[in-house]
Short mmCIF file of C-alpha atoms in Angstrom, two decimals:
data_model
loop_
_atom_site.label_atom_id
_atom_site.label_comp_id
_atom_site.label_asym_id
_atom_site.label_seq_id
_atom_site.Cartn_x
_atom_site.Cartn_y
_atom_site.Cartn_z
CA UNK A 22 -32.89 65.27 -24.39
CA UNK A 23 -33.62 68.66 -22.87
CA UNK A 24 -30.88 71.20 -22.24
CA UNK A 25 -30.47 73.89 -19.65
CA UNK A 26 -29.66 77.43 -20.78
CA UNK A 27 -26.76 77.65 -18.31
CA UNK A 28 -23.46 76.06 -19.27
CA UNK A 29 -19.70 76.45 -19.70
CA UNK A 30 -17.23 75.19 -22.26
CA UNK A 31 -13.46 75.52 -22.81
CA UNK A 32 -11.41 74.70 -25.89
CA UNK A 33 -7.76 75.07 -26.94
CA UNK A 34 -6.02 74.39 -30.22
CA UNK A 35 -2.36 74.87 -31.19
CA UNK A 36 -0.09 74.06 -34.13
CA UNK A 37 3.55 73.17 -34.76
CA UNK A 38 4.45 76.85 -35.18
CA UNK A 39 3.71 77.55 -31.48
CA UNK A 40 0.50 79.41 -32.25
CA UNK A 41 -2.45 78.75 -29.92
CA UNK A 42 -6.08 79.85 -29.70
CA UNK A 43 -8.18 79.53 -26.52
CA UNK A 44 -11.99 79.77 -26.44
CA UNK A 45 -14.29 79.98 -23.42
CA UNK A 46 -18.09 79.97 -23.56
CA UNK A 47 -20.58 80.55 -20.77
CA UNK A 48 -24.32 81.24 -20.79
CA UNK A 49 -27.26 82.20 -18.60
CA UNK A 50 -31.00 82.38 -19.19
CA UNK A 51 -32.37 84.59 -21.94
CA UNK A 52 -35.55 84.67 -23.97
CA UNK A 53 -33.64 84.64 -27.26
CA UNK A 54 -30.17 83.69 -28.49
CA UNK A 55 -27.98 86.67 -27.55
CA UNK A 56 -24.30 86.12 -28.39
CA UNK A 57 -21.62 88.48 -27.06
CA UNK A 58 -18.12 88.09 -28.54
CA UNK A 59 -14.89 89.30 -26.97
CA UNK A 60 -12.00 88.62 -29.34
CA UNK A 61 -8.69 90.19 -30.45
CA UNK A 62 -8.85 92.88 -33.11
CA UNK A 63 -6.96 90.68 -35.58
CA UNK A 64 -9.84 88.14 -35.43
CA UNK A 65 -12.71 90.55 -36.11
CA UNK A 66 -12.81 89.39 -39.73
CA UNK A 67 -14.03 86.00 -38.46
CA UNK A 68 -16.90 87.33 -36.31
CA UNK A 69 -19.73 86.36 -38.70
CA UNK A 70 -18.46 82.78 -39.05
CA UNK A 71 -17.96 82.48 -35.28
CA UNK A 72 -21.56 83.55 -34.62
CA UNK A 73 -22.79 81.11 -37.26
CA UNK A 74 -21.00 78.19 -35.57
CA UNK A 75 -22.28 79.14 -32.10
CA UNK A 76 -25.87 79.08 -33.35
CA UNK A 77 -25.34 75.51 -34.51
CA UNK A 78 -24.96 74.53 -30.86
CA UNK A 79 -27.38 76.86 -29.04
CA UNK A 80 -30.86 78.21 -29.79
CA UNK A 81 -31.49 80.28 -26.65
CA UNK A 82 -29.54 81.94 -23.86
CA UNK A 83 -27.26 84.91 -23.24
CA UNK A 84 -23.95 83.47 -24.41
CA UNK A 85 -20.58 85.13 -23.73
CA UNK A 86 -17.66 83.92 -25.85
CA UNK A 87 -14.06 84.86 -25.05
CA UNK A 88 -11.32 84.18 -27.62
CA UNK A 89 -7.60 84.78 -27.03
CA UNK A 90 -4.39 83.75 -28.78
CA UNK A 91 -0.68 83.23 -28.24
CA UNK A 92 1.86 83.53 -31.03
CA UNK A 93 5.37 82.36 -30.07
CA UNK A 94 6.38 81.56 -33.63
CA UNK A 95 8.16 84.92 -34.21
CA UNK A 96 7.03 84.62 -37.82
CA UNK A 97 4.48 87.37 -37.32
CA UNK A 98 7.02 90.06 -36.41
CA UNK A 99 9.52 91.80 -38.71
CA UNK A 100 11.68 94.91 -39.07
CA UNK A 101 10.94 97.69 -41.54
CA UNK A 102 13.52 100.20 -42.75
CA UNK A 103 11.99 103.65 -43.29
CA UNK A 104 14.22 105.04 -46.03
CA UNK A 105 12.43 108.38 -46.27
CA UNK A 106 12.82 109.04 -42.53
CA UNK A 107 16.52 108.16 -42.70
CA UNK A 108 16.99 110.54 -45.65
CA UNK A 109 15.35 113.36 -43.73
CA UNK A 110 17.72 112.76 -40.81
CA UNK A 111 20.72 112.88 -43.19
CA UNK A 112 19.49 116.10 -44.80
CA UNK A 113 19.20 117.72 -41.38
CA UNK A 114 22.67 116.53 -40.38
CA UNK A 115 24.08 117.92 -43.62
CA UNK A 116 22.53 121.32 -42.97
CA UNK A 117 23.89 121.29 -39.42
CA UNK A 118 27.37 120.47 -40.78
CA UNK A 119 27.27 123.36 -43.24
CA UNK A 120 25.78 125.85 -40.77
CA UNK A 121 28.05 125.10 -37.84
CA UNK A 122 31.14 123.93 -39.80
CA UNK A 123 31.37 120.65 -37.95
CA UNK A 124 32.23 117.11 -38.90
CA UNK A 125 29.37 114.72 -39.76
CA UNK A 126 30.37 111.35 -38.32
CA UNK A 127 27.06 109.56 -38.52
CA UNK A 128 27.29 105.76 -38.89
CA UNK A 129 24.65 103.24 -39.91
CA UNK A 130 24.46 101.82 -36.38
CA UNK A 131 23.89 105.30 -35.01
CA UNK A 132 21.23 106.00 -37.63
CA UNK A 133 19.41 102.78 -36.73
CA UNK A 134 18.88 104.07 -33.18
CA UNK A 135 16.98 107.17 -34.30
CA UNK A 136 13.17 107.01 -33.89
CA UNK A 137 11.19 105.46 -36.73
CA UNK A 138 14.24 104.68 -38.91
CA UNK A 139 13.82 100.99 -38.09
CA UNK A 140 10.39 99.90 -36.82
CA UNK A 141 9.06 96.59 -35.51
CA UNK A 142 5.85 95.64 -37.27
CA UNK A 143 3.45 92.72 -37.50
CA UNK A 144 3.65 90.82 -40.75
CA UNK A 145 0.46 89.81 -42.57
CA UNK A 146 -0.63 86.38 -41.36
CA UNK A 147 -2.23 83.57 -43.25
CA UNK A 148 -5.95 83.84 -42.40
CA UNK A 149 -6.55 80.15 -43.05
CA UNK A 150 -3.99 79.17 -40.40
CA UNK A 151 -5.68 81.24 -37.71
CA UNK A 152 -9.20 80.28 -38.78
CA UNK A 153 -8.30 76.60 -38.58
CA UNK A 154 -7.18 77.08 -34.97
CA UNK A 155 -10.21 79.23 -34.09
CA UNK A 156 -12.76 76.83 -35.56
CA UNK A 157 -11.30 73.75 -33.86
CA UNK A 158 -11.02 75.46 -30.47
CA UNK A 159 -14.51 76.96 -30.84
CA UNK A 160 -16.14 73.64 -31.70
CA UNK A 161 -14.34 71.93 -28.81
CA UNK A 162 -15.62 74.58 -26.40
CA UNK A 163 -19.12 74.43 -27.91
CA UNK A 164 -19.32 70.64 -27.57
CA UNK A 165 -18.30 70.79 -23.90
CA UNK A 166 -20.76 73.67 -23.47
CA UNK A 167 -23.59 71.53 -24.87
CA UNK A 168 -22.57 68.58 -22.69
CA UNK A 169 -22.76 70.78 -19.57
CA UNK A 170 -26.17 72.03 -20.64
CA UNK A 171 -27.40 68.48 -21.25
CA UNK A 172 -26.29 67.30 -17.79
CA UNK A 173 -28.07 70.21 -16.14
CA UNK A 174 -31.05 69.58 -18.42
CA UNK A 175 -31.40 66.02 -17.14
CA UNK A 176 -31.50 67.33 -13.58
CA UNK A 177 -34.22 69.78 -14.57
CA UNK A 178 -36.18 67.04 -16.30
CA UNK A 179 -36.05 64.80 -13.21
CA UNK A 180 -37.23 67.65 -11.02
CA UNK A 181 -40.05 68.59 -13.40
CA UNK A 182 -41.30 65.02 -13.68
CA UNK A 183 -41.42 64.77 -9.90
CA UNK A 184 -43.43 67.97 -9.66
CA UNK A 185 -45.80 66.81 -12.41
CA UNK A 186 -46.33 63.59 -10.45
CA UNK A 187 -47.27 65.60 -7.36
CA UNK A 188 -49.61 67.71 -9.46
CA UNK A 189 -51.32 64.59 -10.79
CA UNK A 190 -51.92 63.38 -7.23
CA UNK A 191 -53.48 66.73 -6.30
CA UNK A 192 -55.68 66.74 -9.39
CA UNK A 193 -56.84 63.18 -8.60
CA UNK A 194 -57.76 64.26 -5.08
CA UNK A 195 -59.72 67.24 -6.39
CA UNK A 196 -61.52 65.00 -8.87
CA UNK A 197 -62.48 62.49 -6.16
CA UNK A 198 -63.37 65.07 -3.53
CA UNK A 199 -65.55 67.38 -5.65
CA UNK A 200 -68.61 65.03 -5.90
CA UNK A 201 -68.46 64.40 -2.15
CA UNK A 202 -68.65 68.14 -1.48
CA UNK A 203 -71.86 68.36 -3.53
CA UNK A 204 -73.31 65.41 -1.61
CA UNK A 205 -72.38 66.94 1.73
CA UNK A 206 -73.87 70.26 0.67
CA UNK A 207 -77.18 68.57 -0.16
CA UNK A 208 -77.28 66.84 3.23
CA UNK A 209 -76.55 70.07 5.10
CA UNK A 210 -79.13 71.92 3.04
CA UNK A 211 -81.81 69.36 3.84
CA UNK A 212 -80.99 69.52 7.56
CA UNK A 213 -81.17 73.30 7.61
CA UNK A 214 -84.49 73.36 5.74
CA UNK A 215 -85.95 70.78 8.09
CA UNK A 216 -84.86 72.78 11.13
CA UNK A 217 -86.23 75.97 9.68
CA UNK A 218 -89.59 74.51 8.62
CA UNK A 219 -89.79 72.04 11.50
CA UNK A 220 -91.25 69.67 9.01
CA UNK A 221 -89.88 66.54 7.42
CA UNK A 222 -91.90 67.22 4.30
CA UNK A 223 -89.59 69.05 1.86
CA UNK A 224 -90.06 69.70 -1.81
CA UNK A 225 -87.49 67.56 -3.53
CA UNK A 226 -87.51 69.72 -6.63
CA UNK A 227 -86.55 72.83 -4.67
CA UNK A 228 -83.70 71.01 -2.97
CA UNK A 229 -82.51 69.52 -6.27
CA UNK A 230 -82.59 72.93 -7.96
CA UNK A 231 -80.58 74.54 -5.18
CA UNK A 232 -78.02 71.73 -5.24
CA UNK A 233 -77.77 71.97 -9.03
CA UNK A 234 -77.02 75.70 -8.83
CA UNK A 235 -74.34 75.09 -6.20
CA UNK A 236 -72.85 72.19 -8.16
CA UNK A 237 -72.66 74.29 -11.31
CA UNK A 238 -70.97 77.09 -9.41
CA UNK A 239 -68.41 74.77 -7.81
CA UNK A 240 -67.87 72.44 -10.80
CA UNK A 241 -64.21 71.96 -11.78
CA UNK A 242 -64.69 69.08 -14.23
CA UNK A 243 -63.46 71.07 -17.22
CA UNK A 244 -60.46 72.42 -15.36
CA UNK A 245 -59.52 68.91 -14.21
CA UNK A 246 -59.74 67.54 -17.77
CA UNK A 247 -57.59 70.35 -19.15
CA UNK A 248 -55.02 70.08 -16.35
CA UNK A 249 -54.65 66.34 -16.88
CA UNK A 250 -54.22 66.96 -20.59
CA UNK A 251 -51.56 69.63 -20.00
CA UNK A 252 -49.66 67.42 -17.54
CA UNK A 253 -49.68 64.51 -20.01
CA UNK A 254 -48.61 66.79 -22.88
CA UNK A 255 -45.80 68.29 -20.83
CA UNK A 256 -44.43 64.82 -20.08
CA UNK A 257 -44.42 64.08 -23.82
CA UNK A 258 -42.67 67.35 -24.64
CA UNK A 259 -39.97 66.61 -22.05
CA UNK A 260 -39.03 63.59 -24.18
CA UNK A 261 -38.64 65.66 -27.36
CA UNK A 262 -35.35 66.82 -28.87
CA UNK A 263 -34.32 70.40 -29.52
CA UNK A 264 -35.36 73.70 -27.98
CA UNK A 265 -38.62 73.10 -26.05
CA UNK A 266 -38.45 75.85 -23.43
CA UNK A 267 -40.96 78.19 -25.08
CA UNK A 268 -43.45 75.40 -25.68
CA UNK A 269 -43.21 74.32 -22.05
CA UNK A 270 -43.59 77.91 -20.87
CA UNK A 271 -46.85 78.29 -22.79
CA UNK A 272 -48.19 75.03 -21.35
CA UNK A 273 -47.23 76.12 -17.82
CA UNK A 274 -49.19 79.34 -18.28
CA UNK A 275 -52.27 77.34 -19.24
CA UNK A 276 -51.80 75.05 -16.24
CA UNK A 277 -51.53 78.09 -13.97
CA UNK A 278 -54.84 79.41 -15.29
CA UNK A 279 -56.65 76.13 -14.54
CA UNK A 280 -55.05 75.87 -11.07
CA UNK A 281 -56.21 79.41 -10.25
CA UNK A 282 -59.77 78.55 -11.23
CA UNK A 283 -59.82 75.39 -9.11
CA UNK A 284 -58.46 77.31 -6.13
CA UNK A 285 -61.10 80.03 -6.49
CA UNK A 286 -63.85 77.37 -6.43
CA UNK A 287 -62.49 75.49 -3.42
CA UNK A 288 -65.05 75.79 -0.60
CA UNK A 289 -63.74 72.82 1.36
CA UNK A 290 -60.64 72.96 3.61
CA UNK A 291 -59.14 69.70 2.33
CA UNK A 292 -59.87 70.63 -1.26
CA UNK A 293 -58.37 74.10 -0.78
CA UNK A 294 -55.23 72.59 0.73
CA UNK A 295 -54.62 70.44 -2.33
CA UNK A 296 -55.56 73.29 -4.65
CA UNK A 297 -52.93 75.50 -2.98
CA UNK A 298 -50.35 72.73 -3.28
CA UNK A 299 -51.29 72.34 -6.93
CA UNK A 300 -50.91 76.07 -7.54
CA UNK A 301 -47.54 76.08 -5.74
CA UNK A 302 -46.18 73.24 -7.87
CA UNK A 303 -47.35 74.93 -11.06
CA UNK A 304 -45.40 78.04 -10.04
CA UNK A 305 -42.32 75.93 -9.33
CA UNK A 306 -42.66 74.27 -12.72
CA UNK A 307 -42.87 77.68 -14.40
CA UNK A 308 -39.71 78.81 -12.62
CA UNK A 309 -37.77 75.72 -13.65
CA UNK A 310 -38.92 75.98 -17.25
CA UNK A 311 -37.26 79.41 -17.48
CA UNK A 312 -33.95 77.52 -17.30
CA UNK A 313 -34.69 75.26 -20.27
CA UNK A 314 -33.45 76.05 -23.75
#
């Protein structure tokens, strides 16, 4: 099963304490596996493990992963009494009382309203609780991400097989037409020589030598054999599991080289037409392969 490099996945996981983690993954084409993480600061300690899990599901592509959380449990927030700050306030009030000869009627409720005497702070959280939520949400998103890639991959496979079929038809035409071109060249050559010499007596060896030179110059037998081999091999690779994009890209480059050679040797209009179509399909195949993992 081949997979596209484009895909999207979404996962959510929550617990009984009203804590929830949401993960979204999306990817586009890339030569390597490039993972970009956007996650809350409190989750940075899990970054290495998150990257490790992602690479279990994807081998290539520019992958953006977004992780967010909600914590409605109220267990992560507490109040802290800053005794030293409160003492400093009281010392100042005492000095003010002595200096200005005034009453000091400060109460605890008044003191609590002064800045920094009582502060709201986040309590240390159990890392295992959050990691359990992150991992489950991440794997859910990654599985949906892979499913989306597989669906798109099947579409790419169908399209590639159709193009390979068209390429085979063009190669078959070139293979059948090439010998006829040599035959037609010989007939034209004989007619021209006869007209020029005004004599039906022609040296067969001279004609044969000239035809042999032309045939050698226009021969595409090797290119046809290699193209057929590449087409057959590409069909086999499309049935393989795992990341096959790079292998297919190399094969497409080889196919392009053979198609270019055939086109450069095409001296016949019909042959050139099929050679151009062959070259066009090879280019289309190369473009589609860039989308495969």
